[in-house]
Coordinates of C-alpha atoms in Angstrom, one line a residue:
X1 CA 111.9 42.0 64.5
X2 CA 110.0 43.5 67.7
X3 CA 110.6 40.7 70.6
X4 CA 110.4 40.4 73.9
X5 CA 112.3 38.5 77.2
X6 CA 110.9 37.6 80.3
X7 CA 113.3 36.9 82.8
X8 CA 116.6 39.1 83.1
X9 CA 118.9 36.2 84.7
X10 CA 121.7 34.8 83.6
X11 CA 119.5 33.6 80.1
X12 CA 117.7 36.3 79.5
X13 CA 120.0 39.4 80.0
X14 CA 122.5 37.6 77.2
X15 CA 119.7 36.3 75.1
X16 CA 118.3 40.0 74.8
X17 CA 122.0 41.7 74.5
X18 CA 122.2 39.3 71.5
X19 CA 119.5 39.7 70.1
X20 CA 119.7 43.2 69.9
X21 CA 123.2 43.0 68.5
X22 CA 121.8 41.2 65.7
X23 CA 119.6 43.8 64.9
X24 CA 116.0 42.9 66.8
X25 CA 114.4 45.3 68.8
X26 CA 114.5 43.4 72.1
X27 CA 112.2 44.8 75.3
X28 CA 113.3 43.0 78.4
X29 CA 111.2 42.2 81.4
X30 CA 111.4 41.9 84.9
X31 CA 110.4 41.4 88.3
X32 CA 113.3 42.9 89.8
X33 CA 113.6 46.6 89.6
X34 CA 117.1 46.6 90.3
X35 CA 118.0 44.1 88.4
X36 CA 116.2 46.6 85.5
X37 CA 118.1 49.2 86.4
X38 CA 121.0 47.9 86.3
X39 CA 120.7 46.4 83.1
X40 CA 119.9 50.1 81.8
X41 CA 123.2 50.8 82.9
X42 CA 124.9 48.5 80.7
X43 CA 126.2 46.2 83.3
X44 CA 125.2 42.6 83.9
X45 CA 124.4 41.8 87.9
X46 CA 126.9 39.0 86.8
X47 CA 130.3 38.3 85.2
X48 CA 129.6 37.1 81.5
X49 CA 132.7 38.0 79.4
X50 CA 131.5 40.4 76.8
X51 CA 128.2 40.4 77.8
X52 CA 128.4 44.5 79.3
X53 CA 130.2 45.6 76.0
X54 CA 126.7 44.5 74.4
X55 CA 124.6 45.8 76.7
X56 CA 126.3 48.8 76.4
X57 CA 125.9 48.6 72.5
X58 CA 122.6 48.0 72.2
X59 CA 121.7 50.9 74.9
X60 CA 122.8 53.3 72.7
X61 CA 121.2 52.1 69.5
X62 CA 118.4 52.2 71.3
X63 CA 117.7 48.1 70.3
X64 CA 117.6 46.9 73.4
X65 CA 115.7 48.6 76.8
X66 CA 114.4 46.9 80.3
X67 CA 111.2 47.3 82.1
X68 CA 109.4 45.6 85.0
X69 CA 106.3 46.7 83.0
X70 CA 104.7 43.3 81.8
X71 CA 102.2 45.4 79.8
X72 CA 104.8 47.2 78.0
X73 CA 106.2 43.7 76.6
X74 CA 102.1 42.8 74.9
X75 CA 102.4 46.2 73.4
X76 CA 105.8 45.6 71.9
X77 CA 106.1 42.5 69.6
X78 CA 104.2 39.4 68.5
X79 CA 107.3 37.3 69.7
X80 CA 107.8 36.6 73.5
X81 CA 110.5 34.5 75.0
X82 CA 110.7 33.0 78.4
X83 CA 114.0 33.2 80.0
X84 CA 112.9 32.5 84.2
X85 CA 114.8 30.5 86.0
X86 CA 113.5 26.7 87.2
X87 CA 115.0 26.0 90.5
X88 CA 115.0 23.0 91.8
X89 CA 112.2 22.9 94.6
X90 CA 112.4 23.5 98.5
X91 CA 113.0 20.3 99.9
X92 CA 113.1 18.2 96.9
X93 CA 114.8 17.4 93.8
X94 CA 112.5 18.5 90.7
X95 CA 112.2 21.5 88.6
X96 CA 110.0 24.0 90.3
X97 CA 108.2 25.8 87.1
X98 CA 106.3 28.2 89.4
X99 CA 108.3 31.5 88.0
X100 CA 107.2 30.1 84.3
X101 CA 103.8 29.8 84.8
X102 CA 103.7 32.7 86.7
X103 CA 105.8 34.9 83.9
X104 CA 103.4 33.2 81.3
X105 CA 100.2 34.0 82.8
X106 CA 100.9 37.6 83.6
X107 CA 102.0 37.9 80.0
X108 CA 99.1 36.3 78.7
X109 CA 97.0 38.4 80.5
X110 CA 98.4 41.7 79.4
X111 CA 98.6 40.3 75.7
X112 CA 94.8 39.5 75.5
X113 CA 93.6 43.5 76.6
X114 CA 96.2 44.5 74.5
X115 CA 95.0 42.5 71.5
X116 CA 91.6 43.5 70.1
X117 CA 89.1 40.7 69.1
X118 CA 90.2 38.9 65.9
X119 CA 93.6 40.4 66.4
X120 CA 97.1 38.9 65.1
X121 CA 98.0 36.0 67.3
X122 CA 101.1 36.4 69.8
X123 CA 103.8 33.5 70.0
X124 CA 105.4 32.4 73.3
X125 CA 108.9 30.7 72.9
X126 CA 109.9 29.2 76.1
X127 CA 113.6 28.6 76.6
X128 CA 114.0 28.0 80.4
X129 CA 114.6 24.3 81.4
X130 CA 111.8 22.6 82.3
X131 CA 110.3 19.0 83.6
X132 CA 109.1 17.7 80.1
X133 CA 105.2 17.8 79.8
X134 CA 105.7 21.6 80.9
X135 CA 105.3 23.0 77.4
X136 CA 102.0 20.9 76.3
X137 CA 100.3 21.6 79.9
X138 CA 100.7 25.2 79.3
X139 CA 99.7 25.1 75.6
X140 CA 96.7 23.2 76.8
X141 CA 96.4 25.7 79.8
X142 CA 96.2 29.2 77.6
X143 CA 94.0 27.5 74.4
X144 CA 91.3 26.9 76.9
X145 CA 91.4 30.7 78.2
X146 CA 92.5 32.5 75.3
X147 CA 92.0 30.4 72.4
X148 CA 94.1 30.7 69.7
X149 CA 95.6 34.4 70.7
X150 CA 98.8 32.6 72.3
X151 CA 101.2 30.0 70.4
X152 CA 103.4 28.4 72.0
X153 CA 106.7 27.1 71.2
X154 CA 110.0 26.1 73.5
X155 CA 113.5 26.5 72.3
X156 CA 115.8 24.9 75.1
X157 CA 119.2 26.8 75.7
X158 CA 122.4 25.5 75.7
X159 CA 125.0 27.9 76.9
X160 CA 127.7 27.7 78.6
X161 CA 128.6 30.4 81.9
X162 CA 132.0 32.2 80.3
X163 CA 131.0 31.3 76.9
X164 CA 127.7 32.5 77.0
X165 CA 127.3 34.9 74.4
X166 CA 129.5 33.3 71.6
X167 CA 127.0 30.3 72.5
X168 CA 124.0 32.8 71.7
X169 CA 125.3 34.0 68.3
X170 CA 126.4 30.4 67.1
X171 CA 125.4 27.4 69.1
X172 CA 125.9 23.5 68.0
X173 CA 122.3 23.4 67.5
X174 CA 119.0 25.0 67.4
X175 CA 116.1 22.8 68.6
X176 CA 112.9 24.0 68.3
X177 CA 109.6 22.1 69.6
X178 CA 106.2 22.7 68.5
X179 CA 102.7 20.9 69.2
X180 CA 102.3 19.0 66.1
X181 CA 104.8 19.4 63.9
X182 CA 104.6 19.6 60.3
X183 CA 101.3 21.5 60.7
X184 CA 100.6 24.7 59.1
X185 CA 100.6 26.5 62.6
X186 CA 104.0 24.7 63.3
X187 CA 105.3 25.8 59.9
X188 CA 104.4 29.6 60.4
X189 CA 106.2 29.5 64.3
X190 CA 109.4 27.3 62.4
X191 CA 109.3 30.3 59.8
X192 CA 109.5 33.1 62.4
X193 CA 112.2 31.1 64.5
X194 CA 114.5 31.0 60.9
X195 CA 113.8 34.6 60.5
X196 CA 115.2 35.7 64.4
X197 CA 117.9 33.1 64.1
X198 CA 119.1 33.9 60.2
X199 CA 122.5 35.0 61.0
X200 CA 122.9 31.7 62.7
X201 CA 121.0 29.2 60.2
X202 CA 123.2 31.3 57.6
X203 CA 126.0 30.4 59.1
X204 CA 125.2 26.8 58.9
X205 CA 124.0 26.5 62.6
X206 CA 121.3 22.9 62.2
X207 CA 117.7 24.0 63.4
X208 CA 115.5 20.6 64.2
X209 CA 112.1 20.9 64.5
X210 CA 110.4 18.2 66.6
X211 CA 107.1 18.2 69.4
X212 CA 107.2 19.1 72.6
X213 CA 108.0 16.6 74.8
X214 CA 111.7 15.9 72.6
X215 CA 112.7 19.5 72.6
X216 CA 112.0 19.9 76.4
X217 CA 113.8 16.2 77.0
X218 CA 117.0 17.5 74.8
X219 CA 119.0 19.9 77.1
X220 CA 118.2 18.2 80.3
X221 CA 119.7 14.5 78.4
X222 CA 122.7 16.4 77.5
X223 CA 123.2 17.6 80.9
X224 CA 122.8 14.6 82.0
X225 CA 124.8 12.5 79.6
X226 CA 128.1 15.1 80.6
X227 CA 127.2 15.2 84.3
X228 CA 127.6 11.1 83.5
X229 CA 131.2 11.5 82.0
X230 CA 132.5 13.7 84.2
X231 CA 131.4 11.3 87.3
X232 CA 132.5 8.3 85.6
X233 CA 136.1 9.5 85.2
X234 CA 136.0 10.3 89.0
X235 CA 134.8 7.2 89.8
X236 CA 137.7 5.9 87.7
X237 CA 140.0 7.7 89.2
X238 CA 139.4 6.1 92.2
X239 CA 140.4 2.7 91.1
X240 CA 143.9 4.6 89.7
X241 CA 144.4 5.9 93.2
X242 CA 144.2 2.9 94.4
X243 CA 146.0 0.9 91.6
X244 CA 148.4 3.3 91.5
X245 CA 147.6 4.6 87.9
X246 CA 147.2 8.2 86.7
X247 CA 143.8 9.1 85.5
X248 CA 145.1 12.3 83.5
X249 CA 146.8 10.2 81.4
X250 CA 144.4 7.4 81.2
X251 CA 141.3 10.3 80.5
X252 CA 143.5 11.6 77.5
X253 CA 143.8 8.0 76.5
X254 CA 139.9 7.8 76.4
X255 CA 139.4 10.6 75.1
X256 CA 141.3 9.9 71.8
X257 CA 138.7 7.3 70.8
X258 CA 136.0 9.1 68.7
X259 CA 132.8 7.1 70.5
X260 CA 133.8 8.5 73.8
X261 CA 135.4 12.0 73.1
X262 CA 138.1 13.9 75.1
X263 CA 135.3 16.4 76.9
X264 CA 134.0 16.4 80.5
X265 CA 136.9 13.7 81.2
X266 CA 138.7 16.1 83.4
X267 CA 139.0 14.0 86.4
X268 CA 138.7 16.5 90.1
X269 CA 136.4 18.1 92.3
X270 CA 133.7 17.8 89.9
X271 CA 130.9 19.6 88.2
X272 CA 128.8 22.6 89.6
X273 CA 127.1 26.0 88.8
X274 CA 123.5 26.7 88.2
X275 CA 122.4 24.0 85.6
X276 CA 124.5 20.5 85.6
X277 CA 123.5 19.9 89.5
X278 CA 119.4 20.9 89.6
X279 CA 119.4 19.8 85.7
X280 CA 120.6 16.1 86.6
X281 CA 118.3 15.9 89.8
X282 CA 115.3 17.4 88.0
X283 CA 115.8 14.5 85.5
X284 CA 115.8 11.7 87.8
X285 CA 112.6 13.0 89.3
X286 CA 110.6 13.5 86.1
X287 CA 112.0 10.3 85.4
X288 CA 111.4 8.4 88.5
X289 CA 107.5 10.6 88.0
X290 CA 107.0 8.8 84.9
X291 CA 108.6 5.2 86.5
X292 CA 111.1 4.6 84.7
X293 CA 113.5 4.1 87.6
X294 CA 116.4 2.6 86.1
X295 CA 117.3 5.9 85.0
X296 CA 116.1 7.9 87.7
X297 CA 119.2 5.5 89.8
X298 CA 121.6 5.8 87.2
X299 CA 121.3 9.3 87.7
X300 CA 120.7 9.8 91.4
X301 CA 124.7 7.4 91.4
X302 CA 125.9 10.2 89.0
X303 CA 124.6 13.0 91.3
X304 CA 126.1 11.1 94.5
X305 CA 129.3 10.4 92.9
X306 CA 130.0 14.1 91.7
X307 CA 128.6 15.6 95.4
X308 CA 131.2 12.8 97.1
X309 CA 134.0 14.7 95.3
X310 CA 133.9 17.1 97.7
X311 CA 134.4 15.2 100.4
X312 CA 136.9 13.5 99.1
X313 CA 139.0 16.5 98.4
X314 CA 138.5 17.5 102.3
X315 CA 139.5 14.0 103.2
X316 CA 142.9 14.6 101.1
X317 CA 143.6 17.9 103.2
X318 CA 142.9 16.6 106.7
X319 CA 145.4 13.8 105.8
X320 CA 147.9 16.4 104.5
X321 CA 147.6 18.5 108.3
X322 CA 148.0 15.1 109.9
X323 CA 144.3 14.7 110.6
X324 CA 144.3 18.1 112.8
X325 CA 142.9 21.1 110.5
X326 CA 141.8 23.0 113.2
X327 CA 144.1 26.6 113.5
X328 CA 146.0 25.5 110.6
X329 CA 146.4 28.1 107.3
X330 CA 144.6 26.8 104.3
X331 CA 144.7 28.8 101.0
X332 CA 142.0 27.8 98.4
X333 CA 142.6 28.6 94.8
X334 CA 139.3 29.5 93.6
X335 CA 135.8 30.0 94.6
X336 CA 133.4 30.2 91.3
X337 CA 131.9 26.6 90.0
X338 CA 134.6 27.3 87.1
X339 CA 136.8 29.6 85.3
X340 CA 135.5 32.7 83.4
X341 CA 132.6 33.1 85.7
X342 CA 131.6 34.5 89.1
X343 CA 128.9 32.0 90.0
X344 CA 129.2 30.0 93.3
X345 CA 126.1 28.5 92.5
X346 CA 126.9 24.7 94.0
X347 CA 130.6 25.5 93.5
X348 CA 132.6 22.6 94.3
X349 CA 135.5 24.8 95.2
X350 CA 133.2 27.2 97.7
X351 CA 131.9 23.3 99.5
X352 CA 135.3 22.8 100.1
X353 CA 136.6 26.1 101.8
X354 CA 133.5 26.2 104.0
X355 CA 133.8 22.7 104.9
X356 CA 137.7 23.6 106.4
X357 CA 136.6 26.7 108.0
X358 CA 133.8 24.2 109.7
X359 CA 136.6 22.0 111.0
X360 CA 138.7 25.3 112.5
X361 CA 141.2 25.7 109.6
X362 CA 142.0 29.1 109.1
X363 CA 140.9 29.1 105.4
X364 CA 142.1 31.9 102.7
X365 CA 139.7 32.1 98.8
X366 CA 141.7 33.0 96.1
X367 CA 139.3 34.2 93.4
X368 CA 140.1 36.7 90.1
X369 CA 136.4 38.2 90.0
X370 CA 134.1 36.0 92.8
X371 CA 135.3 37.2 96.1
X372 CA 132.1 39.7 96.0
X373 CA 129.6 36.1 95.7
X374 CA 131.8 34.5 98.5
X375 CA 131.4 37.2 101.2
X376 CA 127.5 37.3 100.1
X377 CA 127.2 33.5 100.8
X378 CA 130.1 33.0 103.4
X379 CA 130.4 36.1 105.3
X380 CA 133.3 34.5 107.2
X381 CA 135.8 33.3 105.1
X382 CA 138.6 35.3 104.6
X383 CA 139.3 36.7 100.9
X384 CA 141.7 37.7 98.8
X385 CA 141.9 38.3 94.9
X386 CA 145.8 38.2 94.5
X387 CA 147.1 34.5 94.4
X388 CA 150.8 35.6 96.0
X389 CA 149.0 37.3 98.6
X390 CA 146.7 34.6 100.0
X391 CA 149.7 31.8 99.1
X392 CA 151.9 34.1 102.4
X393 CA 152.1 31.8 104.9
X394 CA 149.9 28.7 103.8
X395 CA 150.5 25.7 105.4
X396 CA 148.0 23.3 102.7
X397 CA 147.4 24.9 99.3
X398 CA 144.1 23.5 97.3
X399 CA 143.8 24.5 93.7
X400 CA 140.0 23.8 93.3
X401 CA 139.3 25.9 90.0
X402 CA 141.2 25.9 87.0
X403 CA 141.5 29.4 86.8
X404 CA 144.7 30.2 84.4
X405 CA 146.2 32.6 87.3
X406 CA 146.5 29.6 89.6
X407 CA 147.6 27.3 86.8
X408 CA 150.5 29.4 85.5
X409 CA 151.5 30.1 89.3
X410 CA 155.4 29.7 89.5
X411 CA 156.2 27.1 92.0
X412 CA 159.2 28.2 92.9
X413 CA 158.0 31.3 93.6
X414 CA 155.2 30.3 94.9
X415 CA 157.2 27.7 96.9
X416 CA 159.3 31.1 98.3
X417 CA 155.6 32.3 100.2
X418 CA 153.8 29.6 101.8
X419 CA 155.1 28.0 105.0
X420 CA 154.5 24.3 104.0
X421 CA 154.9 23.5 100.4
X422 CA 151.4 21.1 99.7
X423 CA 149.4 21.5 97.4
X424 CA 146.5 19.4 96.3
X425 CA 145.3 20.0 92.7
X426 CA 142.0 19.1 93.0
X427 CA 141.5 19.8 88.8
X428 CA 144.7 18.1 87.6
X429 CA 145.7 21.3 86.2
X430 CA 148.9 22.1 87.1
X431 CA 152.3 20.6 85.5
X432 CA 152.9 18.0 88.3
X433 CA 156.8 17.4 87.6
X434 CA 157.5 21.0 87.6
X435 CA 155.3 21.4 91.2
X436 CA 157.1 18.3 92.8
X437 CA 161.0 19.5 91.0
X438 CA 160.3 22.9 93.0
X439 CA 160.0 20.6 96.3
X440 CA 156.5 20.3 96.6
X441 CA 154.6 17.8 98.2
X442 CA 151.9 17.3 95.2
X443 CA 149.2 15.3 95.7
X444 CA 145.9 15.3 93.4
X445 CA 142.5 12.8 93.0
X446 CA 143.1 10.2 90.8
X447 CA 146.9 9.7 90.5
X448 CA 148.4 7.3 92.7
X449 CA 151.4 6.6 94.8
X450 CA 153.5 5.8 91.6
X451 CA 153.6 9.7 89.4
X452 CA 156.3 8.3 87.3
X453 CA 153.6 9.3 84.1
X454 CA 152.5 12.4 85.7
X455 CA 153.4 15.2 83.2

């Protein structure tokens, strides 16, 4: 099938690589003419395992191409999708939808001088994250200009950064929302979604078809309900520091019972990137929008618990230089939001660095592949890729993302470099008894002065 993506971010350059591996003949669009260019390279302007290899693939088959011609995307297919980004908005806390209304209405545009009078009818699937309400205002928006020339559907994505494009070819779940469903017009877009997505729906991958305002409310609920886990077992682990308990063990205790489940109980530094953070605040304001304010609380305490991580792991290393950071050498394992990706994109591990270099510590990022984003966004800190190299002569040692280069480290090796032997594993991820038997002083969130169950 002939489609088309609009918006060549982090969404839309995977969605149209896989696409095109599956055989579609995918025109991407975009603002951006480097961004285009690049991508007709073969290379990602991000890190996406796999995702170049695709790009690359799909190039040469000559499946896949990218424009910033919106005129050339009406000419190409019937099927659009909408792949801009939603930041959240200057100042505030909600979805800003101003690149998808902007991406759709240019579109649109094109697509009704392209299409003669009585011509076939286009279909617009929308898979950006949005405030829900967005996909019925523009339905409502592009009938009254265009009649029925322009359907409009919205598919909301769920992948995850460093899994991203085994998540396009087999998700948990497709979830496609329509204006009235069961309707013949929702039954011909439901048809055309089964026939882009038959690889997956052969493969035994669910597709539910429900309205709008249910498909839109889907990914920003599970955002939520994970952002909610993950700050819960923080919060928890509190009480264990205190108590003198050891959340690790505890979170694989709860995660053994099948109502709860053993993911996003990782106690630590927390949650960030480019969706979990502006995803959880734009759902407390739609909520909070539509008064229903328990919710937008609960939410705004999940936000506020994850965001105090931070500064609770920066607490931890002025304690461990004796309240005096300033001039002292701080090496910070990590720098990207997690491991497999390059985003720093409300990266817990990036908040922390910067705030030590803000109190005068003489801080050193350790990152595999996202030392490029940290000099982009913190021109001052002092990088360097190879953990034994930035571990010479450390007096404090955070690990602040789980990357499995710092969490194989030998610590008697790495004991052998650094000039005091602390280390704070802000993700629980290393193997505490074997840090502490090489003569550390460990020290992580959540465990407390007993470690006797500390594996």
């Amino acid at each position: 099938m002939k489609l088309t993506v609009t918006g060549t971010g982090y969404l839309g350059a995977t969605h149209a690589a896989c696409m095109a591996a599956l055989g579609h003949d995918v025109l991407g669009v975009d603002t951006d003419p480097g961004t285009v260019d690049l991508l007709n390279t073969g290379h990602a302007p991000f890190r996406e395992p796999g995702l170049d290899d695709l790009l690359v693939q799909g190039l040469a088959t000559g499946r896949l191409r990218f424009t910033t011609d919106p005129g050339a995307a009406a000419r190409h297919g019937r099927v659009h999708f909408i792949t801009v980004g939603t930041p959240q908005r200057d100042g505030g806390t909600a979805l800003d939808t101003g690149a998808v209304d902007a991406a759709v209405d240019v579109l649109a545009e094109h697509i009704a001088a392209a299409v003669p009078a009585g011509g076939p009818s286009h279909l617009l699937i929308g898979r950006s994250t949005v405030p829900v309400g967005t996909a019925g205002r523009l339905r409502s928006r592009l009938r009254d200009r265009y009649g029925d020339l322009l359907q409009v559907s919205w598919c909301p994505e769920f992948l995850r950064e460093g899994h991203a494009v085994a998540d396009s070819f087999r998700p948990d779940r497709i979830v496609l929302g329509v204006e009235t469903p069961g309707s013949d017009a929702a039954d011909r877009i439901a048809a055309q979604v089964r026939e882009i997505c038959a690889d997956a729906l052969g493969a035994g991958v669910p597709l539910i078809v429900t309205d709008f305002p249910t498909a839109e409310l889907v990914k920003v609920a599970a955002n939520a309900f994970l952002a909610t886990k993950i700050s819960f077992i923080n919060a928890v682990g509190d009480v264990c520091e205190a108590a003198g308990a050891d959340v690790t063990v505890l979170a694989a205790a709860l995660g053994m019972d099948p109502r709860i489940g053993a993911a996003g109980l990782g106690a630590g530094l927390g949650y960030g990137g480019g969706c979990l953070p502006k995803d959880v605040r734009g759902f407390a304001a739609r909520a909070g929008d539509l008064g229903v304010d328990r919710l937008a609380d609960l939410l705004g305490t999940v936000d506020a618990v994850n965001t105090g991580r931070r500064d609770r792991i920066v607490g931890m290393a002025e304690t461990a230089l004796d309240g005096a950071p300033a001039g002292r050498r701080v090496t910070v394992l990590g720098a990207a939001f997690k491991p497999g990706s390059d985003d720093v994109r409300e990266s817990p591990a990036l908040a922390v660095a910067a705030a030590l270099d803000r109190r005068g510590a003489r801080v050193t990022v350790c990152d595999p592949v996202a030392t490029g984003p940290v000099r982009r966004v913190h021109p001052g800190l002092r990088c360097e890729p190879v953990p034994e190299e930035a571990l010479r002569g450390a007096e404090l040692v955070v690990v602040a993302t789980d990357w499995p280069e710092f969490t194989t480290l030998d610590p008697v090796a790495a004991a052998a470099l650094v000039a005091g032997a602390v280390v704070i594993d802000g993700r629980n991820c290393l193997p505490a008894a074997a840090w502490r038997a090489a003569g550390w002083d460990y020290r992580a969130p959540g465990v407390g002065v007993n470690p006797a169950s500390t594996a």
